[in-house]
């Protein structure tokens, strides 16, 4: 029986892309243990803030997993220790119980010398578009390069991201493995009764149609361009369509706030911060279309979630997004608000087009499931061992 240790450090706080991936992966791997005969162990490293407070508590989602080990050293300190000879890292490694393979799920892997190591790279924004990442994330560049010498394989989520890794990190193609992510929603739709019950608890008026965007509000997501596109759309169309933005504020968001304040249609643009999964499901299901004009994505998980609900999609023609969306989306140039506005007008006025894209989205969504992702990931573990 093989023994695998997976890094669950990103499963803390309000989960975003990396945390959702890690939690769904370990949940699905856990369900495979009995039938696939392997031993799954989890470990986490505390945040620097918690470490300074000597807080090594386990986040609530991880409390359901019995085989969980804390390595009481933040990733930032681990990275510093990698730069000079010491015995601390190897001493902590012993706490993992000599696994056959260690899987680092967030651009870093503990420097284990007695196991095979697999590193997940979600995207290479820090290399391709450094202007789109905050100063803290720029340290990922050195972090990734420090991990490569003791990494046997790399896991990523799209063929386009694989090509980025080959180009920027000079990794052999045979050592890079691609598995898709999947939606957090297992059912394709909510019942009408459930929707009506949930709508009563949500502080939003669903009477008017709306375009939906879901993700962190930050420069890479092209929110300023989306607002400009909405302005152009409203100026040329007399419909009641609104724009709903759901997501936490990221970094460098002042230009987004300025764009919202200057929009002549600001009363028809609504921002909701982090919302519960059930609420978000209602927003997905009730929208007329999903818009995701990001400049760069390593995968594009919100697009998959939108497809799960059969939403017509407008998304960028760049990076992984055409690969993920397949034939279920209108692809646009993210640099062109006019092109985005034109696509919005198409979907607002052409019901047969919406129906066609909705059917395509539901079909495309069937290609993504966490059980399939977990099985493929387990296959990679065995291949590396």
Short mmCIF file of N, CA and C in Angstrom, two decimals, residues 73-228:
data_model
loop_
_atom_site.label_atom_id
_atom_site.label_comp_id
_atom_site.label_asym_id
_atom_site.label_seq_id
_atom_site.Cartn_x
_atom_site.Cartn_y
_atom_site.Cartn_z
N UNK A 73 6.07 25.11 11.14
CA UNK A 73 7.00 26.06 10.55
C UNK A 73 6.32 26.69 9.34
N UNK A 74 6.20 28.01 9.27
CA UNK A 74 5.55 28.63 8.11
C UNK A 74 6.33 28.38 6.82
N UNK A 75 5.62 28.42 5.73
CA UNK A 75 6.26 28.21 4.42
C UNK A 75 7.35 29.26 4.19
N UNK A 76 7.10 30.50 4.58
CA UNK A 76 8.09 31.56 4.38
C UNK A 76 9.40 31.25 5.10
N UNK A 77 9.31 30.72 6.32
CA UNK A 77 10.51 30.36 7.06
C UNK A 77 11.18 29.13 6.45
N UNK A 78 10.37 28.18 6.02
CA UNK A 78 10.91 27.00 5.34
C UNK A 78 11.73 27.39 4.13
N UNK A 79 11.20 28.34 3.36
CA UNK A 79 11.90 28.79 2.16
C UNK A 79 13.25 29.43 2.51
N UNK A 80 13.29 30.21 3.60
CA UNK A 80 14.55 30.82 4.03
C UNK A 80 15.56 29.74 4.43
N UNK A 81 15.08 28.72 5.14
CA UNK A 81 15.99 27.66 5.61
C UNK A 81 16.57 26.85 4.47
N UNK A 82 15.87 26.85 3.33
CA UNK A 82 16.38 26.12 2.17
C UNK A 82 17.69 26.69 1.65
N UNK A 83 17.98 27.93 1.99
CA UNK A 83 19.14 28.61 1.40
C UNK A 83 20.45 28.32 2.12
N UNK A 84 20.40 27.63 3.24
CA UNK A 84 21.66 27.30 3.92
C UNK A 84 21.53 25.96 4.65
N UNK A 85 22.62 25.21 4.79
CA UNK A 85 22.58 23.87 5.40
C UNK A 85 22.10 23.92 6.84
N UNK A 86 21.17 23.02 7.19
CA UNK A 86 20.69 22.92 8.56
C UNK A 86 19.98 21.58 8.73
N UNK A 87 19.74 21.20 9.94
CA UNK A 87 19.09 19.91 10.22
C UNK A 87 17.62 20.06 10.56
N UNK A 88 17.13 21.30 10.66
CA UNK A 88 15.75 21.51 11.10
C UNK A 88 14.74 20.94 10.12
N UNK A 89 14.97 21.17 8.84
CA UNK A 89 13.99 20.73 7.85
C UNK A 89 13.88 19.21 7.82
N UNK A 90 15.01 18.52 7.90
CA UNK A 90 14.97 17.06 7.87
C UNK A 90 14.35 16.50 9.16
N UNK A 91 14.54 17.21 10.27
CA UNK A 91 13.93 16.75 11.52
C UNK A 91 12.41 16.85 11.46
N UNK A 92 11.90 17.95 10.91
CA UNK A 92 10.45 18.10 10.76
C UNK A 92 9.88 17.11 9.76
N UNK A 93 10.66 16.79 8.74
CA UNK A 93 10.19 15.83 7.72
C UNK A 93 9.81 14.50 8.36
N UNK A 94 10.48 14.12 9.42
CA UNK A 94 10.20 12.84 10.07
C UNK A 94 8.77 12.77 10.60
N UNK A 95 8.18 13.94 10.89
CA UNK A 95 6.82 13.95 11.42
C UNK A 95 5.79 13.49 10.38
N UNK A 96 6.19 13.47 9.12
CA UNK A 96 5.26 13.03 8.07
C UNK A 96 5.14 11.51 8.01
N UNK A 97 6.01 10.80 8.71
CA UNK A 97 5.88 9.35 8.78
C UNK A 97 6.37 8.61 7.55
N UNK A 98 7.39 9.14 6.90
CA UNK A 98 8.03 8.49 5.75
C UNK A 98 7.04 8.10 4.64
N UNK A 99 6.33 9.07 4.07
CA UNK A 99 5.42 8.76 2.96
C UNK A 99 6.20 8.41 1.70
N UNK A 100 5.55 7.68 0.81
CA UNK A 100 6.18 7.37 -0.49
C UNK A 100 6.21 8.60 -1.38
N UNK A 101 5.16 9.44 -1.23
CA UNK A 101 5.07 10.64 -2.06
C UNK A 101 4.48 11.79 -1.26
N UNK A 102 5.01 12.98 -1.47
CA UNK A 102 4.48 14.20 -0.87
C UNK A 102 3.99 15.11 -1.99
N UNK A 103 2.77 15.63 -1.81
CA UNK A 103 2.14 16.48 -2.83
C UNK A 103 1.95 17.88 -2.27
N UNK A 104 2.69 18.84 -2.82
CA UNK A 104 2.51 20.24 -2.48
C UNK A 104 1.47 20.86 -3.39
N UNK A 105 0.40 21.39 -2.83
CA UNK A 105 -0.76 21.78 -3.63
C UNK A 105 -0.81 23.26 -3.98
N UNK A 106 0.15 24.07 -3.51
CA UNK A 106 0.05 25.51 -3.72
C UNK A 106 1.42 26.14 -4.00
N UNK A 107 2.01 25.81 -5.14
CA UNK A 107 3.26 26.43 -5.60
C UNK A 107 4.43 26.24 -4.64
N UNK A 108 4.32 25.28 -3.73
CA UNK A 108 5.41 25.01 -2.81
C UNK A 108 5.27 23.59 -2.31
N UNK A 109 6.40 22.96 -2.07
CA UNK A 109 6.36 21.63 -1.48
C UNK A 109 7.45 21.54 -0.42
N UNK A 110 7.10 20.94 0.71
CA UNK A 110 8.09 20.82 1.78
C UNK A 110 9.29 20.03 1.24
N UNK A 111 10.51 20.47 1.55
CA UNK A 111 11.70 19.86 0.95
C UNK A 111 12.02 18.48 1.51
N UNK A 112 11.18 17.53 1.19
CA UNK A 112 11.37 16.16 1.67
C UNK A 112 12.44 15.45 0.84
N UNK A 113 13.36 14.80 1.52
CA UNK A 113 14.46 14.10 0.84
C UNK A 113 14.24 12.60 0.77
N UNK A 114 13.30 12.08 1.57
CA UNK A 114 13.11 10.64 1.65
C UNK A 114 11.87 10.17 0.87
N UNK A 115 11.29 11.04 0.08
CA UNK A 115 10.09 10.68 -0.68
C UNK A 115 10.17 11.25 -2.09
N UNK A 116 9.27 10.80 -2.92
CA UNK A 116 9.06 11.42 -4.23
C UNK A 116 8.14 12.62 -4.02
N UNK A 117 8.34 13.68 -4.79
CA UNK A 117 7.61 14.92 -4.54
C UNK A 117 6.89 15.40 -5.80
N UNK A 118 5.63 15.78 -5.62
CA UNK A 118 4.81 16.31 -6.71
C UNK A 118 4.38 17.72 -6.34
N UNK A 119 4.55 18.66 -7.26
CA UNK A 119 4.27 20.06 -7.01
C UNK A 119 3.14 20.55 -7.92
N UNK A 120 2.09 21.13 -7.34
CA UNK A 120 1.02 21.72 -8.13
C UNK A 120 1.33 23.19 -8.40
N UNK A 121 1.27 23.56 -9.67
CA UNK A 121 1.41 24.96 -10.09
C UNK A 121 0.09 25.37 -10.72
N UNK A 122 -0.58 26.34 -10.12
CA UNK A 122 -1.90 26.75 -10.59
C UNK A 122 -1.80 27.65 -11.81
N UNK A 123 -0.84 28.53 -11.82
CA UNK A 123 -0.63 29.41 -12.98
C UNK A 123 0.75 30.04 -12.86
N UNK A 124 1.17 30.73 -13.91
CA UNK A 124 2.46 31.41 -13.89
C UNK A 124 2.28 32.90 -14.12
N UNK A 125 1.25 33.47 -13.50
CA UNK A 125 1.03 34.90 -13.60
C UNK A 125 2.26 35.68 -13.18
N UNK A 126 2.93 35.22 -12.13
CA UNK A 126 4.09 35.94 -11.59
C UNK A 126 5.21 36.03 -12.62
N UNK A 127 5.27 35.11 -13.58
CA UNK A 127 6.28 35.14 -14.63
C UNK A 127 5.77 35.88 -15.87
N UNK A 128 4.54 35.60 -16.28
CA UNK A 128 4.02 36.15 -17.53
C UNK A 128 3.50 37.58 -17.38
N UNK A 129 2.82 37.84 -16.26
CA UNK A 129 2.20 39.15 -16.04
C UNK A 129 2.50 39.64 -14.61
N UNK A 130 3.75 39.93 -14.31
CA UNK A 130 4.10 40.34 -12.94
C UNK A 130 3.36 41.60 -12.49
N UNK A 131 2.88 42.40 -13.44
CA UNK A 131 2.13 43.61 -13.07
C UNK A 131 0.78 43.27 -12.47
N UNK A 132 0.34 42.02 -12.60
CA UNK A 132 -0.97 41.61 -12.11
C UNK A 132 -0.92 40.93 -10.74
N UNK A 133 0.26 40.86 -10.12
CA UNK A 133 0.34 40.18 -8.82
C UNK A 133 0.85 41.13 -7.75
N UNK A 134 0.36 40.99 -6.51
CA UNK A 134 0.82 41.86 -5.42
C UNK A 134 2.25 41.51 -5.03
N UNK A 135 2.92 42.40 -4.32
CA UNK A 135 4.33 42.17 -3.95
C UNK A 135 4.56 40.83 -3.25
N UNK A 136 3.66 40.43 -2.36
CA UNK A 136 3.86 39.17 -1.64
C UNK A 136 3.91 37.98 -2.59
N UNK A 137 3.03 37.98 -3.60
CA UNK A 137 2.97 36.86 -4.54
C UNK A 137 4.22 36.81 -5.42
N UNK A 138 4.89 37.95 -5.59
CA UNK A 138 6.11 37.95 -6.40
C UNK A 138 7.20 37.07 -5.80
N UNK A 139 7.09 36.78 -4.50
CA UNK A 139 8.05 35.86 -3.88
C UNK A 139 7.86 34.43 -4.39
N UNK A 140 6.69 34.15 -5.02
CA UNK A 140 6.45 32.81 -5.55
C UNK A 140 7.46 32.45 -6.64
N UNK A 141 7.97 33.45 -7.29
CA UNK A 141 8.95 33.20 -8.35
C UNK A 141 10.17 32.46 -7.80
N UNK A 142 10.75 33.02 -6.74
CA UNK A 142 11.89 32.37 -6.10
C UNK A 142 11.48 31.08 -5.42
N UNK A 143 10.26 31.05 -4.87
CA UNK A 143 9.77 29.86 -4.18
C UNK A 143 9.69 28.67 -5.14
N UNK A 144 9.10 28.89 -6.30
CA UNK A 144 8.98 27.81 -7.29
C UNK A 144 10.35 27.31 -7.73
N UNK A 145 11.23 28.22 -8.01
CA UNK A 145 12.55 27.82 -8.48
C UNK A 145 13.34 27.08 -7.41
N UNK A 146 13.08 27.41 -6.13
CA UNK A 146 13.74 26.69 -5.04
C UNK A 146 13.21 25.27 -4.90
N UNK A 147 11.95 25.05 -5.29
CA UNK A 147 11.33 23.72 -5.16
C UNK A 147 11.74 22.75 -6.27
N UNK A 148 12.05 23.27 -7.43
CA UNK A 148 12.27 22.41 -8.60
C UNK A 148 13.35 21.34 -8.41
N UNK A 149 14.49 21.62 -7.74
CA UNK A 149 15.53 20.60 -7.63
C UNK A 149 15.10 19.32 -6.92
N UNK A 150 14.13 19.39 -6.02
CA UNK A 150 13.69 18.17 -5.32
C UNK A 150 12.26 17.77 -5.70
N UNK A 151 11.80 18.21 -6.87
CA UNK A 151 10.47 17.88 -7.35
C UNK A 151 10.55 16.87 -8.49
N UNK A 152 9.87 15.74 -8.33
CA UNK A 152 9.91 14.69 -9.36
C UNK A 152 8.91 14.96 -10.47
N UNK A 153 7.83 15.66 -10.17
CA UNK A 153 6.81 15.93 -11.17
C UNK A 153 6.03 17.18 -10.83
N UNK A 154 5.40 17.76 -11.84
CA UNK A 154 4.58 18.94 -11.65
C UNK A 154 3.18 18.64 -12.15
N UNK A 155 2.19 19.08 -11.38
CA UNK A 155 0.79 18.92 -11.76
C UNK A 155 0.21 20.31 -12.03
N UNK A 156 -0.51 20.43 -13.14
CA UNK A 156 -1.19 21.68 -13.44
C UNK A 156 -2.53 21.37 -14.08
N UNK A 157 -3.28 22.40 -14.54
CA UNK A 157 -4.69 22.20 -14.84
C UNK A 157 -5.10 22.47 -16.28
N UNK A 158 -4.17 22.80 -17.15
CA UNK A 158 -4.52 23.04 -18.55
C UNK A 158 -3.27 22.87 -19.40
N UNK A 159 -3.48 22.49 -20.65
CA UNK A 159 -2.35 22.31 -21.56
C UNK A 159 -1.64 23.64 -21.80
N UNK A 160 -2.40 24.74 -21.82
CA UNK A 160 -1.76 26.05 -22.02
C UNK A 160 -0.84 26.39 -20.86
N UNK A 161 -1.24 26.05 -19.64
CA UNK A 161 -0.40 26.30 -18.48
C UNK A 161 0.82 25.39 -18.50
N UNK A 162 0.65 24.18 -18.99
CA UNK A 162 1.79 23.28 -19.16
C UNK A 162 2.84 23.90 -20.08
N UNK A 163 2.39 24.51 -21.16
CA UNK A 163 3.32 25.15 -22.08
C UNK A 163 4.02 26.34 -21.41
N UNK A 164 3.31 27.06 -20.56
CA UNK A 164 3.95 28.16 -19.81
C UNK A 164 5.05 27.62 -18.91
N UNK A 165 4.79 26.50 -18.25
CA UNK A 165 5.77 25.91 -17.33
C UNK A 165 7.01 25.46 -18.10
N UNK A 166 6.79 24.87 -19.26
CA UNK A 166 7.92 24.46 -20.10
C UNK A 166 8.76 25.67 -20.48
N UNK A 167 8.08 26.75 -20.87
CA UNK A 167 8.78 27.94 -21.35
C UNK A 167 9.51 28.68 -20.23
N UNK A 168 8.84 28.91 -19.10
CA UNK A 168 9.41 29.77 -18.07
C UNK A 168 10.25 29.03 -17.03
N UNK A 169 9.97 27.75 -16.82
CA UNK A 169 10.70 27.00 -15.80
C UNK A 169 11.61 25.93 -16.38
N UNK A 170 11.56 25.76 -17.70
CA UNK A 170 12.43 24.82 -18.40
C UNK A 170 12.29 23.40 -17.84
N UNK A 171 11.04 22.99 -17.65
CA UNK A 171 10.74 21.64 -17.16
C UNK A 171 10.45 20.74 -18.36
N UNK A 172 10.94 19.52 -18.34
CA UNK A 172 10.69 18.58 -19.43
C UNK A 172 9.20 18.25 -19.52
N UNK A 173 8.62 18.25 -20.72
CA UNK A 173 7.19 17.98 -20.86
C UNK A 173 6.74 16.68 -20.20
N UNK A 174 7.57 15.66 -20.22
CA UNK A 174 7.18 14.36 -19.66
C UNK A 174 6.98 14.43 -18.15
N UNK A 175 7.53 15.47 -17.52
CA UNK A 175 7.42 15.59 -16.06
C UNK A 175 6.25 16.49 -15.62
N UNK A 176 5.45 16.94 -16.58
CA UNK A 176 4.32 17.82 -16.28
C UNK A 176 3.02 17.07 -16.58
N UNK A 177 2.13 17.02 -15.61
CA UNK A 177 0.89 16.27 -15.72
C UNK A 177 -0.30 17.22 -15.60
N UNK A 178 -1.31 17.01 -16.44
CA UNK A 178 -2.47 17.90 -16.47
C UNK A 178 -3.71 17.17 -15.96
N UNK A 179 -4.35 17.74 -14.97
CA UNK A 179 -5.67 17.27 -14.54
C UNK A 179 -6.58 18.49 -14.44
N UNK A 180 -7.80 18.38 -14.90
CA UNK A 180 -8.75 19.49 -14.78
C UNK A 180 -9.27 19.59 -13.35
N UNK A 181 -9.73 20.78 -12.98
CA UNK A 181 -10.48 20.94 -11.75
C UNK A 181 -11.97 20.75 -12.07
N UNK A 182 -12.82 20.96 -11.06
CA UNK A 182 -14.25 20.75 -11.26
C UNK A 182 -15.04 21.72 -10.39
N UNK A 183 -16.33 21.73 -10.60
CA UNK A 183 -17.22 22.63 -9.87
C UNK A 183 -17.42 22.17 -8.44
N UNK A 184 -17.65 23.13 -7.55
CA UNK A 184 -18.01 22.77 -6.17
C UNK A 184 -19.43 22.25 -6.08
N UNK A 185 -20.22 22.45 -7.14
CA UNK A 185 -21.62 22.07 -7.14
C UNK A 185 -21.79 20.73 -7.85
N UNK A 186 -22.32 19.77 -7.13
CA UNK A 186 -22.49 18.44 -7.71
C UNK A 186 -23.76 18.36 -8.55
N UNK A 187 -24.82 19.06 -8.11
CA UNK A 187 -26.06 19.05 -8.87
C UNK A 187 -26.07 20.19 -9.87
N UNK A 188 -26.64 19.95 -11.03
CA UNK A 188 -26.61 20.95 -12.08
C UNK A 188 -27.57 22.09 -11.82
N UNK A 189 -28.55 21.90 -10.97
CA UNK A 189 -29.50 22.98 -10.71
C UNK A 189 -30.16 22.78 -9.36
N UNK A 190 -30.72 23.86 -8.86
CA UNK A 190 -31.50 23.81 -7.63
C UNK A 190 -32.97 23.70 -7.98
N UNK A 191 -33.75 23.08 -7.11
CA UNK A 191 -35.18 23.00 -7.35
C UNK A 191 -35.79 24.39 -7.25
N UNK A 192 -36.92 24.58 -7.90
CA UNK A 192 -37.59 25.88 -7.85
C UNK A 192 -37.96 26.25 -6.43
N UNK A 193 -38.42 25.28 -5.65
CA UNK A 193 -38.77 25.55 -4.26
C UNK A 193 -37.55 26.00 -3.46
N UNK A 194 -36.43 25.33 -3.70
CA UNK A 194 -35.20 25.69 -2.98
C UNK A 194 -34.75 27.10 -3.37
N UNK A 195 -34.84 27.43 -4.65
CA UNK A 195 -34.47 28.77 -5.11
C UNK A 195 -35.33 29.82 -4.42
N UNK A 196 -36.63 29.59 -4.38
CA UNK A 196 -37.53 30.57 -3.76
C UNK A 196 -37.25 30.73 -2.28
N UNK A 197 -36.94 29.65 -1.61
CA UNK A 197 -36.60 29.73 -0.18
C UNK A 197 -35.32 30.54 0.04
N UNK A 198 -34.33 30.29 -0.80
CA UNK A 198 -33.06 30.98 -0.65
C UNK A 198 -33.17 32.45 -1.01
N UNK A 199 -33.94 32.76 -2.02
CA UNK A 199 -34.09 34.16 -2.44
C UNK A 199 -34.64 35.04 -1.33
N UNK A 200 -35.42 34.44 -0.45
CA UNK A 200 -35.99 35.21 0.67
C UNK A 200 -34.91 35.65 1.66
N UNK A 201 -33.77 34.95 1.64
CA UNK A 201 -32.71 35.26 2.60
C UNK A 201 -31.61 36.11 1.99
N UNK A 202 -31.64 36.35 0.69
CA UNK A 202 -30.56 37.05 -0.01
C UNK A 202 -30.93 38.52 -0.20
N UNK A 203 -30.06 39.44 0.22
CA UNK A 203 -30.35 40.87 0.08
C UNK A 203 -30.12 41.38 -1.34
N UNK A 204 -30.89 40.84 -2.27
CA UNK A 204 -30.77 41.27 -3.67
C UNK A 204 -32.11 41.07 -4.35
N UNK A 205 -32.47 42.00 -5.25
CA UNK A 205 -33.72 41.92 -6.00
C UNK A 205 -33.47 41.21 -7.32
N UNK A 206 -34.03 40.01 -7.45
CA UNK A 206 -33.79 39.20 -8.65
C UNK A 206 -34.80 39.48 -9.77
N UNK A 207 -35.58 40.55 -9.66
CA UNK A 207 -36.63 40.80 -10.64
C UNK A 207 -36.07 41.21 -12.00
N UNK A 208 -34.90 41.83 -12.01
CA UNK A 208 -34.34 42.29 -13.28
C UNK A 208 -33.22 41.35 -13.74
N UNK A 209 -33.09 41.12 -15.06
CA UNK A 209 -32.05 40.22 -15.58
C UNK A 209 -30.66 40.80 -15.33
N UNK A 210 -29.67 39.93 -15.21
CA UNK A 210 -28.32 40.41 -14.94
C UNK A 210 -27.27 39.49 -15.55
N UNK A 211 -26.14 40.11 -15.90
CA UNK A 211 -24.93 39.38 -16.25
C UNK A 211 -24.14 39.17 -14.96
N UNK A 212 -23.48 38.03 -14.84
CA UNK A 212 -22.81 37.66 -13.59
C UNK A 212 -21.31 37.49 -13.79
N UNK A 213 -20.53 38.04 -12.87
CA UNK A 213 -19.10 37.79 -12.77
C UNK A 213 -18.81 37.28 -11.37
N UNK A 214 -17.99 36.23 -11.26
CA UNK A 214 -17.62 35.68 -9.95
C UNK A 214 -16.11 35.45 -9.92
N UNK A 215 -15.44 36.14 -9.02
CA UNK A 215 -14.02 35.91 -8.74
C UNK A 215 -13.50 37.04 -7.87
N UNK A 216 -12.25 36.95 -7.46
CA UNK A 216 -11.62 38.04 -6.72
C UNK A 216 -11.55 39.29 -7.60
N UNK A 217 -11.82 40.43 -7.01
CA UNK A 217 -11.76 41.68 -7.76
C UNK A 217 -10.35 42.24 -7.69
N UNK A 218 -9.62 42.07 -8.77
CA UNK A 218 -8.22 42.47 -8.85
C UNK A 218 -7.86 42.73 -10.31
N UNK A 219 -6.70 43.35 -10.59
CA UNK A 219 -6.38 43.76 -11.96
C UNK A 219 -6.42 42.64 -12.99
N UNK A 220 -5.92 41.46 -12.64
CA UNK A 220 -5.84 40.37 -13.63
C UNK A 220 -7.20 39.97 -14.16
N UNK A 221 -8.25 40.19 -13.39
CA UNK A 221 -9.59 39.75 -13.79
C UNK A 221 -10.27 40.72 -14.76
N UNK A 222 -9.65 41.89 -15.00
CA UNK A 222 -10.15 42.81 -16.02
C UNK A 222 -11.52 43.38 -15.66
N UNK A 223 -11.71 43.74 -14.40
CA UNK A 223 -12.99 44.28 -13.96
C UNK A 223 -13.23 45.68 -14.54
N UNK A 224 -12.17 46.48 -14.61
CA UNK A 224 -12.32 47.81 -15.19
C UNK A 224 -12.79 47.71 -16.64
N UNK A 225 -12.21 46.79 -17.40
CA UNK A 225 -12.65 46.57 -18.78
C UNK A 225 -14.09 46.08 -18.86
N UNK A 226 -14.49 45.24 -17.89
CA UNK A 226 -15.86 44.74 -17.86
C UNK A 226 -16.85 45.87 -17.58
N UNK A 227 -16.50 46.76 -16.66
CA UNK A 227 -17.38 47.88 -16.36
C UNK A 227 -17.50 48.80 -17.57
N UNK A 228 -16.40 49.05 -18.25
CA UNK A 228 -16.46 49.87 -19.46
C UNK A 228 -17.32 49.19 -20.53
#
